[in-house]
PDB file of C-alpha atoms in Angstrom:
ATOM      1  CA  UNK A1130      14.286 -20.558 -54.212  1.00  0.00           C
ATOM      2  CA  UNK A1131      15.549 -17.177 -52.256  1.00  0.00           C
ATOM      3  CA  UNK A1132      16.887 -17.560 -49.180  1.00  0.00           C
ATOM      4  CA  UNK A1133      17.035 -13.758 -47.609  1.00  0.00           C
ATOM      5  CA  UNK A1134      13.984 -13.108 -45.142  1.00  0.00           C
ATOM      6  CA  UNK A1135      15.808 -15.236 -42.344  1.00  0.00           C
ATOM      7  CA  UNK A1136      19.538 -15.462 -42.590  1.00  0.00           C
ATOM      8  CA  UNK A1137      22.317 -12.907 -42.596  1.00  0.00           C
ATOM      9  CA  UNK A1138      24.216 -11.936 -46.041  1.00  0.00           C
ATOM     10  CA  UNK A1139      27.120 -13.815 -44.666  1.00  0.00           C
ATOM     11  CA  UNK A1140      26.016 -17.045 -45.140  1.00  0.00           C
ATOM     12  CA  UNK A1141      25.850 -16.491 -49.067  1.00  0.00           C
ATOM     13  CA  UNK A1142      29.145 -18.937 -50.811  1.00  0.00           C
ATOM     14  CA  UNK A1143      29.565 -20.993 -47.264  1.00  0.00           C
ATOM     15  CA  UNK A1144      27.415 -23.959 -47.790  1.00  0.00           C
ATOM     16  CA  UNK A1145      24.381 -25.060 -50.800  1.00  0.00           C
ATOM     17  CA  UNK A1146      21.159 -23.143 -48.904  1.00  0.00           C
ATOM     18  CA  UNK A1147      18.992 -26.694 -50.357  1.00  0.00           C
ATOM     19  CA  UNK A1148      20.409 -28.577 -47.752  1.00  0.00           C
ATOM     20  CA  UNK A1149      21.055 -26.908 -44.989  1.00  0.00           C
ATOM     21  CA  UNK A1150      18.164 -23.941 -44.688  1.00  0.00           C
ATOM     22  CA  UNK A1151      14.192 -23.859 -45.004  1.00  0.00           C
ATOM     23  CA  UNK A1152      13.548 -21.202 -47.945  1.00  0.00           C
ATOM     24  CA  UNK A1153      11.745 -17.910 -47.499  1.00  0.00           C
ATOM     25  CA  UNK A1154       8.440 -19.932 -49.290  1.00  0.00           C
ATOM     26  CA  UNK A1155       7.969 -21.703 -46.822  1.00  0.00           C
ATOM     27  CA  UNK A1156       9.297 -20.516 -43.499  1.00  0.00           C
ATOM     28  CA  UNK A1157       8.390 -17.091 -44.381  1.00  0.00           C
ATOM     29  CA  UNK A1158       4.627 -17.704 -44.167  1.00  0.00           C
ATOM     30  CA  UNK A1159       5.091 -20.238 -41.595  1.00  0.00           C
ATOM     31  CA  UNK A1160       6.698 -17.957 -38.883  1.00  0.00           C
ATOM     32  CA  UNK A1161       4.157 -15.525 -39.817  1.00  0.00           C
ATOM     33  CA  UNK A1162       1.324 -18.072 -38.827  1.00  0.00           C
ATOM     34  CA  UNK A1163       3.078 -19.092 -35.652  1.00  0.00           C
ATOM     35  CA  UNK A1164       3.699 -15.403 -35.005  1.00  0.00           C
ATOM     36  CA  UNK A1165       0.105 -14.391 -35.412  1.00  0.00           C
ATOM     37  CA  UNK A1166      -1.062 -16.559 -32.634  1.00  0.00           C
ATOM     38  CA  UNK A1167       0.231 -14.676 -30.201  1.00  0.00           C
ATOM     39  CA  UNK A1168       1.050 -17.601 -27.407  1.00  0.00           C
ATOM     40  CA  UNK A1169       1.679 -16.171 -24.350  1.00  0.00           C
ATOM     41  CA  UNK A1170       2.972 -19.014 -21.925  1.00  0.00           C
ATOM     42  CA  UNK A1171       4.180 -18.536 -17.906  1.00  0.00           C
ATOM     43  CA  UNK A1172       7.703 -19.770 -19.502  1.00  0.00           C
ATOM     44  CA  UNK A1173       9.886 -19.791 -16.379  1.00  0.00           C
ATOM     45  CA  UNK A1174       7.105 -20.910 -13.872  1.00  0.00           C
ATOM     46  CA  UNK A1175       6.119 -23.940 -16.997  1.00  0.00           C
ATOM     47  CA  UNK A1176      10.126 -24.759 -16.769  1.00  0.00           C
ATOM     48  CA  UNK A1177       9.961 -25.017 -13.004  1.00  0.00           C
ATOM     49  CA  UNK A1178       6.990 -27.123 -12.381  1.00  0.00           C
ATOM     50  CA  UNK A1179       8.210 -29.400 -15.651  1.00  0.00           C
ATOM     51  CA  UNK A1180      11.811 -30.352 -13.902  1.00  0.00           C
ATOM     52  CA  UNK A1181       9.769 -30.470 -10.717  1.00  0.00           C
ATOM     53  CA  UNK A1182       7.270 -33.062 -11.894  1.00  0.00           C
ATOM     54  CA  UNK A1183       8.848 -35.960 -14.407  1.00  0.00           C
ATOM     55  CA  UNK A1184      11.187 -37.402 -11.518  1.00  0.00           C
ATOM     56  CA  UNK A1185       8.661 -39.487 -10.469  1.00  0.00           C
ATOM     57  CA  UNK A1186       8.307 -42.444 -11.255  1.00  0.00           C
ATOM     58  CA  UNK A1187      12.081 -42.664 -12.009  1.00  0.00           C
ATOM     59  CA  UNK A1188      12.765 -44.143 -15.389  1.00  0.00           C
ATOM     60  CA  UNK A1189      15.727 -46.713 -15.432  1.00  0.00           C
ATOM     61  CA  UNK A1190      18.231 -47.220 -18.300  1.00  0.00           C
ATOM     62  CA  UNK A1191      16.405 -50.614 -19.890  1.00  0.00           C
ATOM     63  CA  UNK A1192      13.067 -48.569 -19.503  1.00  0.00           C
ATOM     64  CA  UNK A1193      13.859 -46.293 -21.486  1.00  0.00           C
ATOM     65  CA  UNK A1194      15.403 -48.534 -24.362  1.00  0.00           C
ATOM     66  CA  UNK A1195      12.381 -50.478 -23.872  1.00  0.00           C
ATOM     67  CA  UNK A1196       9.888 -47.589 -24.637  1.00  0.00           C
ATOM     68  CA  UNK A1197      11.830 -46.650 -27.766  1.00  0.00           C
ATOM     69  CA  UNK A1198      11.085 -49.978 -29.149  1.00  0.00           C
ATOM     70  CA  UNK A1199       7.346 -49.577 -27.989  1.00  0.00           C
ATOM     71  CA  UNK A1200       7.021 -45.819 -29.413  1.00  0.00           C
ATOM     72  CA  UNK A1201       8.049 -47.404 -32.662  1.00  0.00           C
ATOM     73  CA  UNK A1202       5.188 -50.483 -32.643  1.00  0.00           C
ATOM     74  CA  UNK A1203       2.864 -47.663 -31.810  1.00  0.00           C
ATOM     75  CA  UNK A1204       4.045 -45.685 -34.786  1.00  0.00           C
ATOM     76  CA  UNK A1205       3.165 -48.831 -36.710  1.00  0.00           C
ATOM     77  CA  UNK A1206       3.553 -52.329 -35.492  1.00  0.00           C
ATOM     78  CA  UNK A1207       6.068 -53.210 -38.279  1.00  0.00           C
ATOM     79  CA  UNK A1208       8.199 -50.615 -37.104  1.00  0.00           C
ATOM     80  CA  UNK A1209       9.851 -51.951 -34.134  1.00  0.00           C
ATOM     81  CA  UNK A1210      11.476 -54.687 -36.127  1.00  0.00           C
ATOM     82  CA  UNK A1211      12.882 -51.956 -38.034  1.00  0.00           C
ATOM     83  CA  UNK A1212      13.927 -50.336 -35.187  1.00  0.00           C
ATOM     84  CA  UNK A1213      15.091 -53.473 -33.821  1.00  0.00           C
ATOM     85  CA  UNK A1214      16.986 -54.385 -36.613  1.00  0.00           C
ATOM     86  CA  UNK A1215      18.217 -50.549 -36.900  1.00  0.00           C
ATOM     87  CA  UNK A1216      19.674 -51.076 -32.994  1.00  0.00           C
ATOM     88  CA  UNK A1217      21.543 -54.399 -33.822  1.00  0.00           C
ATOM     89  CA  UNK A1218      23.657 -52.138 -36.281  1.00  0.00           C
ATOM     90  CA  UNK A1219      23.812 -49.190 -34.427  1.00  0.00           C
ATOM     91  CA  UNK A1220      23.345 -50.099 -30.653  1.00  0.00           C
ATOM     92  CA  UNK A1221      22.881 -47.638 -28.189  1.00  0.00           C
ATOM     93  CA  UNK A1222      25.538 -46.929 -25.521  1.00  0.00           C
ATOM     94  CA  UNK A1223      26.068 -44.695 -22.490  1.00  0.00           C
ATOM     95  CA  UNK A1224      27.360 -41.319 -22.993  1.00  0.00           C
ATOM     96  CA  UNK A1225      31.022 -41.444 -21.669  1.00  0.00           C
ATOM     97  CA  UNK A1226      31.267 -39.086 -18.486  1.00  0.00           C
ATOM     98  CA  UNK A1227      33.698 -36.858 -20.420  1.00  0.00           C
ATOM     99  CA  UNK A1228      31.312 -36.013 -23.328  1.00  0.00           C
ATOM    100  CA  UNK A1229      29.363 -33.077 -23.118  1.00  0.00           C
ATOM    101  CA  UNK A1230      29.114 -33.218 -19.266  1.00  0.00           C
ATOM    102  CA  UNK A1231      26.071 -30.246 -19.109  1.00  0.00           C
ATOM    103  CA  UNK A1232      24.193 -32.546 -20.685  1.00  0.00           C
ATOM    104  CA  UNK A1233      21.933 -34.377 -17.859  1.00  0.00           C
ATOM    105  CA  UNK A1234      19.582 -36.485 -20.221  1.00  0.00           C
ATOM    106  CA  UNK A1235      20.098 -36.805 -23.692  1.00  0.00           C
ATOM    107  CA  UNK A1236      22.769 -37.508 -26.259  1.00  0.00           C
ATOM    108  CA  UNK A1237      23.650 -37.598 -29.835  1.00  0.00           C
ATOM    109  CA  UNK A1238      23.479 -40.189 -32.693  1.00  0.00           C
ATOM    110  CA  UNK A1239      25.872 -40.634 -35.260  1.00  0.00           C
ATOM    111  CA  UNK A1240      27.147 -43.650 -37.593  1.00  0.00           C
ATOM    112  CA  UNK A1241      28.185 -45.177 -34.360  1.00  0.00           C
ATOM    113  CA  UNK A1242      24.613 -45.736 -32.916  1.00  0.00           C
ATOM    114  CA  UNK A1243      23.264 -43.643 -29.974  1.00  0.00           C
ATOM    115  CA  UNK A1244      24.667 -42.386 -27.568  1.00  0.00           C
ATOM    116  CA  UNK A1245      22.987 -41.275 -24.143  1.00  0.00           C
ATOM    117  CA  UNK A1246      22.769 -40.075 -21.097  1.00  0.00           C
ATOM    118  CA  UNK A1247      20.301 -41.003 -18.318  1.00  0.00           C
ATOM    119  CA  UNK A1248      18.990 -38.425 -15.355  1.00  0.00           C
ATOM    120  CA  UNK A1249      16.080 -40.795 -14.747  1.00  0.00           C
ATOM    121  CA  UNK A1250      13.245 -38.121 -15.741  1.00  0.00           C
ATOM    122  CA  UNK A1251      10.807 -38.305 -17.855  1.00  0.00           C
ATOM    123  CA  UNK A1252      13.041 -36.333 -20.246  1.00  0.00           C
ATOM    124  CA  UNK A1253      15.054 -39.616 -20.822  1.00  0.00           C
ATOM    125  CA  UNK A1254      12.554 -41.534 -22.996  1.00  0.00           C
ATOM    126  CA  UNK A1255      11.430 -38.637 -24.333  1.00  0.00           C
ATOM    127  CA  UNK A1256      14.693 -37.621 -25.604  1.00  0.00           C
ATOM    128  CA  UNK A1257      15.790 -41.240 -26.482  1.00  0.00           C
ATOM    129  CA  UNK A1258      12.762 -41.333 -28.718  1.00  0.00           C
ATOM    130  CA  UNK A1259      14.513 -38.386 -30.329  1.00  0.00           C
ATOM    131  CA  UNK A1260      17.640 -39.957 -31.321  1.00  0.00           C
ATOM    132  CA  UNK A1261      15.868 -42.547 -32.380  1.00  0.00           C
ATOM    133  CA  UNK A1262      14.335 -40.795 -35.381  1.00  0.00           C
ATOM    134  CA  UNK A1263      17.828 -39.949 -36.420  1.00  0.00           C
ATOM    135  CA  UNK A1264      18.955 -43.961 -35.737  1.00  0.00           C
ATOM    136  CA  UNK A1265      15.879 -44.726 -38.365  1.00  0.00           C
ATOM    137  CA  UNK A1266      17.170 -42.776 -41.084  1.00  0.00           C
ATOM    138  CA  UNK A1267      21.094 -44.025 -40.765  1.00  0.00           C
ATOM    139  CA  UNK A1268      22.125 -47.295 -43.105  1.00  0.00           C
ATOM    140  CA  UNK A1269      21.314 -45.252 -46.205  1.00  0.00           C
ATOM    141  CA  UNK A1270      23.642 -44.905 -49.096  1.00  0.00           C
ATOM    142  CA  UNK A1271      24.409 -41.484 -48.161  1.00  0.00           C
ATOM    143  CA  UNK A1272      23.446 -39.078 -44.965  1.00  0.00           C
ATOM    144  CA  UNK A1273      19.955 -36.999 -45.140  1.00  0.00           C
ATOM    145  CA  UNK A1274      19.920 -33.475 -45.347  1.00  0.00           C
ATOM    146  CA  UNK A1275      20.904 -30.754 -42.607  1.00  0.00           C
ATOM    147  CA  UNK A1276      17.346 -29.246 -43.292  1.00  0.00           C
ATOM    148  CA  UNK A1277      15.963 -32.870 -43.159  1.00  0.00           C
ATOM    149  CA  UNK A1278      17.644 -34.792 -39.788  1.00  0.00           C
ATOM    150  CA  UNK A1279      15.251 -32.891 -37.371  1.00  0.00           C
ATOM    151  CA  UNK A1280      12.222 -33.613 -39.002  1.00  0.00           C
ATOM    152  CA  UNK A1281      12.815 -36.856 -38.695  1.00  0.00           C
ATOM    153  CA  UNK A1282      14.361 -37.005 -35.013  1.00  0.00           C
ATOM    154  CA  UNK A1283      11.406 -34.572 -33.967  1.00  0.00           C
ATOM    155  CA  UNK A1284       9.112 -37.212 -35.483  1.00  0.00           C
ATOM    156  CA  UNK A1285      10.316 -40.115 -33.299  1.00  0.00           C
ATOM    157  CA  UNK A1286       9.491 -37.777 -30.326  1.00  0.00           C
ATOM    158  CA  UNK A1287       6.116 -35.980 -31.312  1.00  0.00           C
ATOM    159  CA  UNK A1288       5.444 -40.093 -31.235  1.00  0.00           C
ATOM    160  CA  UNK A1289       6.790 -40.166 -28.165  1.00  0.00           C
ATOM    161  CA  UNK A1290       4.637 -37.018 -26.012  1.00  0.00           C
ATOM    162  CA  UNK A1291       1.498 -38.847 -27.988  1.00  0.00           C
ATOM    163  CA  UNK A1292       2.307 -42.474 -26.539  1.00  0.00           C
ATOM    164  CA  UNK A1293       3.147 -41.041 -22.750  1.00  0.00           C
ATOM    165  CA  UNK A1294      -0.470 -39.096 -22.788  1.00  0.00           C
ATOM    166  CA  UNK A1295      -2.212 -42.598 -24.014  1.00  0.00           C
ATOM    167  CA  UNK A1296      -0.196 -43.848 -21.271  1.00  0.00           C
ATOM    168  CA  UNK A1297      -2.784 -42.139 -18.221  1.00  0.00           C
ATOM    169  CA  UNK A1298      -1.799 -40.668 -15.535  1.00  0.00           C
ATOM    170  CA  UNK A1299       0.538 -39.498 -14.176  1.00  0.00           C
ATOM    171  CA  UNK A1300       2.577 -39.972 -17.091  1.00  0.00           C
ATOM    172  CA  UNK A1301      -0.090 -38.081 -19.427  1.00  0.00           C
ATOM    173  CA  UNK A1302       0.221 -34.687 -17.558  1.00  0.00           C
ATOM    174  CA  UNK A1303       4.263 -34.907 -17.494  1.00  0.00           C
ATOM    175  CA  UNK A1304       4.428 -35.394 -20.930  1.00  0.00           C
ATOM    176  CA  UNK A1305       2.152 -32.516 -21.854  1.00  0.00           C
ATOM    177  CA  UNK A1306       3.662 -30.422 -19.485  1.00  0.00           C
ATOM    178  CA  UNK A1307       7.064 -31.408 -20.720  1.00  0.00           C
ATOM    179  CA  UNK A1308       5.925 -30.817 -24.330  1.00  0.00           C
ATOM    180  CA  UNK A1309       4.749 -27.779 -23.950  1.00  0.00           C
ATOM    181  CA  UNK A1310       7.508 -26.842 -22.088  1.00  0.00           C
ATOM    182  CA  UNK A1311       9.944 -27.850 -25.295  1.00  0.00           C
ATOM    183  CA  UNK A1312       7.837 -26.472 -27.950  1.00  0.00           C
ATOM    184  CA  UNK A1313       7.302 -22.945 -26.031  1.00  0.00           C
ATOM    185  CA  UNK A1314      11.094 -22.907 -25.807  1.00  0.00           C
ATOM    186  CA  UNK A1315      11.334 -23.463 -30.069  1.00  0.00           C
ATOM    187  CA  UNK A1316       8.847 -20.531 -30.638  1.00  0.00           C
ATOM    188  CA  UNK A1317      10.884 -18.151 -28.295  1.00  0.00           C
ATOM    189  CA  UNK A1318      13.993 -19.154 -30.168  1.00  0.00           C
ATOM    190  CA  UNK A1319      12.357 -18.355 -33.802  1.00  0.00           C
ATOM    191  CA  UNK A1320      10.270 -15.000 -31.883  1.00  0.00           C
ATOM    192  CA  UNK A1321      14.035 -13.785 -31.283  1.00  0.00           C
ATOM    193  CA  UNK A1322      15.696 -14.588 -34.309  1.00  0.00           C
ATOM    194  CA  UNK A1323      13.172 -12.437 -35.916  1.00  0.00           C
ATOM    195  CA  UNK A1324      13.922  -9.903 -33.500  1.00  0.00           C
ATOM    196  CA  UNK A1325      17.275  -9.929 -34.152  1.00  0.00           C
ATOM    197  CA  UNK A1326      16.404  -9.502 -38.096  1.00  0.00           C
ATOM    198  CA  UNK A1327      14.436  -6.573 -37.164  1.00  0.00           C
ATOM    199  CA  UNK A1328      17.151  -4.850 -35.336  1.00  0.00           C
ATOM    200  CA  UNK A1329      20.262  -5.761 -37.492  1.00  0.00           C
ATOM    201  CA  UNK A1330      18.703  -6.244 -41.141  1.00  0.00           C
ATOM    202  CA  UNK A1331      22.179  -5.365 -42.407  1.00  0.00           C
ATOM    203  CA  UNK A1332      24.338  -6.487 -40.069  1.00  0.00           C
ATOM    204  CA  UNK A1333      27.300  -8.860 -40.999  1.00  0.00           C
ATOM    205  CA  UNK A1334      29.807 -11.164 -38.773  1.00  0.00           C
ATOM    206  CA  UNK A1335      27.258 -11.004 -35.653  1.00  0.00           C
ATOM    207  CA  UNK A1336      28.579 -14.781 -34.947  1.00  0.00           C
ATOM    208  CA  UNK A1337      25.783 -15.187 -31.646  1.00  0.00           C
ATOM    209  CA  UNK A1338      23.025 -13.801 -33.615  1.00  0.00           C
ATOM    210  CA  UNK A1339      24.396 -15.974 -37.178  1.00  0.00           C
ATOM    211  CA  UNK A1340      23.815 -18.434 -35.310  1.00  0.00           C
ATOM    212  CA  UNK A1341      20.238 -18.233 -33.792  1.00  0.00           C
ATOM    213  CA  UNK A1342      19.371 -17.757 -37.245  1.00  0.00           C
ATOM    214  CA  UNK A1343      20.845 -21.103 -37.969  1.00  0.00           C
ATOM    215  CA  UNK A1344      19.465 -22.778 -35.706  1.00  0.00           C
ATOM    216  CA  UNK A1345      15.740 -21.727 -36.146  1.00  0.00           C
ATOM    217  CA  UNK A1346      16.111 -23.760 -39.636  1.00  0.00           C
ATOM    218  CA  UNK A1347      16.501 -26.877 -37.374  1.00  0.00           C
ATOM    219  CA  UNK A1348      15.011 -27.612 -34.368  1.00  0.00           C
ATOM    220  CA  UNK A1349      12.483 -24.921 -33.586  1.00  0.00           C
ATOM    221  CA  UNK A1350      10.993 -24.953 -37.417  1.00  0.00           C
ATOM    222  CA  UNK A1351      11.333 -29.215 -37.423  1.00  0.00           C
ATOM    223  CA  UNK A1352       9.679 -29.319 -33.786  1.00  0.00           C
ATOM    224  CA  UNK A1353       6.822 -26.563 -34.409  1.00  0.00           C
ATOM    225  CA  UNK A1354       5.890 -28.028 -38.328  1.00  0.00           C
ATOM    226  CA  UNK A1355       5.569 -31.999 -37.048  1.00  0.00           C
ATOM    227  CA  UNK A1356       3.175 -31.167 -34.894  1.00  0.00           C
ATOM    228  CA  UNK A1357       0.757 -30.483 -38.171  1.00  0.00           C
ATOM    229  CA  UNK A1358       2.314 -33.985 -39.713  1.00  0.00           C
ATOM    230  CA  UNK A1359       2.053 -36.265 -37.147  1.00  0.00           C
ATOM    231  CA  UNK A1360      -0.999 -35.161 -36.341  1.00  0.00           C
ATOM    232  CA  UNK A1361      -1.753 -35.658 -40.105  1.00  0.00           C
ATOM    233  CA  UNK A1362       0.317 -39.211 -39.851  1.00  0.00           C
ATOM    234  CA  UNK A1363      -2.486 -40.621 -37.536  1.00  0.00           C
ATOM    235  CA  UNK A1364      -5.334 -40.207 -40.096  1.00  0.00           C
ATOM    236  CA  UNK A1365      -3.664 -42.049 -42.509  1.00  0.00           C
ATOM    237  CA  UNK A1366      -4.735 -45.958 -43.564  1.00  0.00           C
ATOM    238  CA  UNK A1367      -1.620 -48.395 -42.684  1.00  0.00           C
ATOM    239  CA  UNK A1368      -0.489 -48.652 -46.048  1.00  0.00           C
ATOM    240  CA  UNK A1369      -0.234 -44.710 -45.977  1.00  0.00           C
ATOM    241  CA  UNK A1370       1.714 -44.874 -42.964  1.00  0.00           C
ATOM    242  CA  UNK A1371       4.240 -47.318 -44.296  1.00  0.00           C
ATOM    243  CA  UNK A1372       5.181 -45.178 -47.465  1.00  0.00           C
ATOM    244  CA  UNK A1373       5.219 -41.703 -45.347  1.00  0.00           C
ATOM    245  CA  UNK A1374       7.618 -43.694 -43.052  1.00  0.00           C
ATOM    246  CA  UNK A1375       9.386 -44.972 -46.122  1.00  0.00           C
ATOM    247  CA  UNK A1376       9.956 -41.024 -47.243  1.00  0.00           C
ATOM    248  CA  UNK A1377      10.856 -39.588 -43.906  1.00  0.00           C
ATOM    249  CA  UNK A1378      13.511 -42.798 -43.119  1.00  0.00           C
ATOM    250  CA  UNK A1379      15.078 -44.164 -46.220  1.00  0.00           C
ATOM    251  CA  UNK A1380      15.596 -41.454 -48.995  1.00  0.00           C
ATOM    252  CA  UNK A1381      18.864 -40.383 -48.109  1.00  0.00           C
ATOM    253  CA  UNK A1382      19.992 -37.030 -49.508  1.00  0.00           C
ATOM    254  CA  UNK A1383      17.239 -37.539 -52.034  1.00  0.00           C
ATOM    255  CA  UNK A1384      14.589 -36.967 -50.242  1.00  0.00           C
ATOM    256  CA  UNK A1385      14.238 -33.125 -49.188  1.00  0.00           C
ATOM    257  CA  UNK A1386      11.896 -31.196 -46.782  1.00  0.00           C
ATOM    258  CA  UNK A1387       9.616 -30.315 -49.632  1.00  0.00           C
ATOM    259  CA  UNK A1388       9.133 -34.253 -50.038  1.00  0.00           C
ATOM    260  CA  UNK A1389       8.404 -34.901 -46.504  1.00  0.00           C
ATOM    261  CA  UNK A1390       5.949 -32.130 -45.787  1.00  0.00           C
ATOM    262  CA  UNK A1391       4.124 -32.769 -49.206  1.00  0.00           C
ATOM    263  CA  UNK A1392       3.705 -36.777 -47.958  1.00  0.00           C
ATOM    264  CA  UNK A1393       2.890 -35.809 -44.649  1.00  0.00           C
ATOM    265  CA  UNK A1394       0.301 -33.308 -45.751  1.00  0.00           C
ATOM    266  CA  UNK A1395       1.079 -30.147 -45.332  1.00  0.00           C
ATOM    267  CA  UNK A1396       0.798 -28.222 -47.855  1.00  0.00           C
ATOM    268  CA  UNK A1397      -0.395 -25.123 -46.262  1.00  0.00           C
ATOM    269  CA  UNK A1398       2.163 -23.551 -44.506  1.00  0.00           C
ATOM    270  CA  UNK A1399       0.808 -20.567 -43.004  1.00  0.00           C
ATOM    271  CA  UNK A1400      -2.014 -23.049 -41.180  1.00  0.00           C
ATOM    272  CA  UNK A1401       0.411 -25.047 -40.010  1.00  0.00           C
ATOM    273  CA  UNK A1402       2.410 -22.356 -38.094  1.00  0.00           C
ATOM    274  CA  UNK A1403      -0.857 -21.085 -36.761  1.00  0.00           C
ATOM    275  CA  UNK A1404      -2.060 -24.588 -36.127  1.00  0.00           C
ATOM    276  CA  UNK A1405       1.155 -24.941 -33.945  1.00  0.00           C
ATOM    277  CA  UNK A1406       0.441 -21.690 -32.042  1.00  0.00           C
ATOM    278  CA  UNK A1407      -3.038 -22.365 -31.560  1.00  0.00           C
ATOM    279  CA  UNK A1408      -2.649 -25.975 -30.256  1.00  0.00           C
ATOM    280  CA  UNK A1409      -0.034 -24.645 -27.623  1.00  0.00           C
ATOM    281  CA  UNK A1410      -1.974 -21.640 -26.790  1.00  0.00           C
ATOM    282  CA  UNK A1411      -4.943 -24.169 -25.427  1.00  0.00           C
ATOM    283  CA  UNK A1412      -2.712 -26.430 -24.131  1.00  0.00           C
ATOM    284  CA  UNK A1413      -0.930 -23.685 -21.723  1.00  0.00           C
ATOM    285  CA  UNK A1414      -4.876 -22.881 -20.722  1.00  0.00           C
ATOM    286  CA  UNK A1415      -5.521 -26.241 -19.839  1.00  0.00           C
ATOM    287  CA  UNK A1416      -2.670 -26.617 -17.908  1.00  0.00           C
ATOM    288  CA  UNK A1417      -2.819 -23.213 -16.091  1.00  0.00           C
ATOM    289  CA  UNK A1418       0.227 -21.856 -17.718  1.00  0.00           C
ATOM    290  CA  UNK A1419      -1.282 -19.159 -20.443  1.00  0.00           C
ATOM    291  CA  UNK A1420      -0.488 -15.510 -19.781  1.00  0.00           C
ATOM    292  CA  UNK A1421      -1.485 -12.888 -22.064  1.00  0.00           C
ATOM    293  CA  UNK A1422       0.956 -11.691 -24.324  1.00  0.00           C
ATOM    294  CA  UNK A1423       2.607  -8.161 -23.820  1.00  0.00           C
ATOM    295  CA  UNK A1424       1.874  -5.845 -26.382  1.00  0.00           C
ATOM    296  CA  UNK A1425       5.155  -3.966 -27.512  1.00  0.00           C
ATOM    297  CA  UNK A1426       5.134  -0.482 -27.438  1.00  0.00           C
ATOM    298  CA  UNK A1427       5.249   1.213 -31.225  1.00  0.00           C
ATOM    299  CA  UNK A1428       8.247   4.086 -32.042  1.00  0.00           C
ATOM    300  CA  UNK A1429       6.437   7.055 -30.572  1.00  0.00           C
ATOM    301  CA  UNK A1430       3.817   5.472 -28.055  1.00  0.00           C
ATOM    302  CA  UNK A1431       3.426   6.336 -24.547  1.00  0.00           C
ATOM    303  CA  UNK A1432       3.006   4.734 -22.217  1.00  0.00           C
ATOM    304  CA  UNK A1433      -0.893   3.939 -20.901  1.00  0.00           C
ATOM    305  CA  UNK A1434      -0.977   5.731 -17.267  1.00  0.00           C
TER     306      UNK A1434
END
């Protein structure tokens, strides 16, 4: 496995790479999918109708617990007693006011259960349902992988967006507004980590740009590739369903990426980046936020008069 196309030099001897980043096999060909899309989205006008629009109806505290639970029985009906009994062990509490106070709606989960915080948007059960794929996968003998946790958080909410848009309106166009908001967001973040590759190939101790890097290993590649799987997830018999579950939740440190995208069914990763760009390209027509995308000038060009 190499591990050079999207990290700096400087994270070689701080860490094992198989746990903590996506290698160059397979994110390589998925950014280049994703990248040959060419989504062009109104971003900041699509972030201002989105925190305009899921404040009402206002979503209450036991709501949004309650909507986990159902997210998970529309996963698969056996899965909100697993959830269920997953909450009895790890119960979900309020994020104390002192905790991360720019946070308006979400929180983190840890071996302590969840803990949240409620704005009363739409972006409440959608981000519970987050946390909740990382409450799934605790109770093992030993914690899942760095390169691992998001797939299985941004699981629980892919789940989440599908069951709001079953939902009607007006619930359906707030959730596909808000999801197109978040996943637009995750391709900008990988579009300008590979920016910043292209301007500082051999550039060391850049902390902010080490770090965009890292991050594009975790959310914004976990977000973008369950799009393909869940979308996979919902062809699948019960019985299929169950032991995909049983891979994503309950393998521990055992179970890698490669495991979860091979049960999940994608195996192709370049389709599955483009898959991802092509599915929010239409959405952002549909919803009246596509622009075209701005061709960058080349070294040498002029400009058109």
């Amino acid at each position: 496995m190499t591990y050079e196309r999207f990290t700096w030099p400087m994270w070689k001897g701080q860490g094992n790479p198989e746990t903590g980043l996506i290698e160059d096999a397979v994110l390589g060909p998925f950014v280049d999918g994703l990248r040959e899309a060419k989504i062009g989205v109104q971003v900041k006008e699509l972030n201002k109708v989105r925190n305009e629009i899921i404040r009402d109806p206002k979503w209450t505290w036991d709501q949004t617990k309650e909507f986990t639970r159902e997210v998970w029985a529309h996963i698969l009906p056996a899965q909100r007693d697993r959830y269920d009994s997953m909450h009895a062990r790890f119960p979900t509490d309020m994020l104390p006011d002192g905790d991360a106070p720019h946070m308006t709606s979400g929180g983190h989960c840890g071996d302590e259960g969840i803990k949240f915080r409620c704005d009363g948007s739409l972006s409440d059960p959608v981000y519970m349902a987050h946390e909740s794929g990382h409450l799934m996968a605790l109770g093992q003998a030993d914690h899942a992988r760095r390169n691992v946790v998001e797939l299985q958080a941004f699981f629980g909410q892919e789940a989440a967006y599908g069951y709001l848009i079953g939902k009607g309106e007006p619930l359906a166009k707030q959730a596909r507004i808000h999801r197109l908001d978040e996943y637009s967001r995750l391709t900008m973040h990988i579009n300008q980590a590979v920016e910043l590759l292209g301007e500082h190939k051999d550039a060391e101790g850049h902390s902010k740009e080490d770090s965009a890097l890292w991050y594009m290993h975790g959310h914004p590649f976990a977000g973008l590739v369950i799009i393909s799987a869940y979308k996979n997830f919902k062809q699948m018999s019960p019985a299929q369903k169950a032991a995909a579950l049983e891979v994503l939740y309950e393998g521990g440190s055992q179970t890698t990426y490669h495991d979860i995208l091979g049960t999940f069914g994608v195996d192709d990763m370049r389709k599955a980046g483009l898959d991802a760009a092509n599915h929010l390209r239409d959405e952002a027509k549909a919803l009246g936020f596509w622009k075209a995308p701005e061709a960058k000038a080349t070294p040498g060009s002029k400009p058109t008069p």
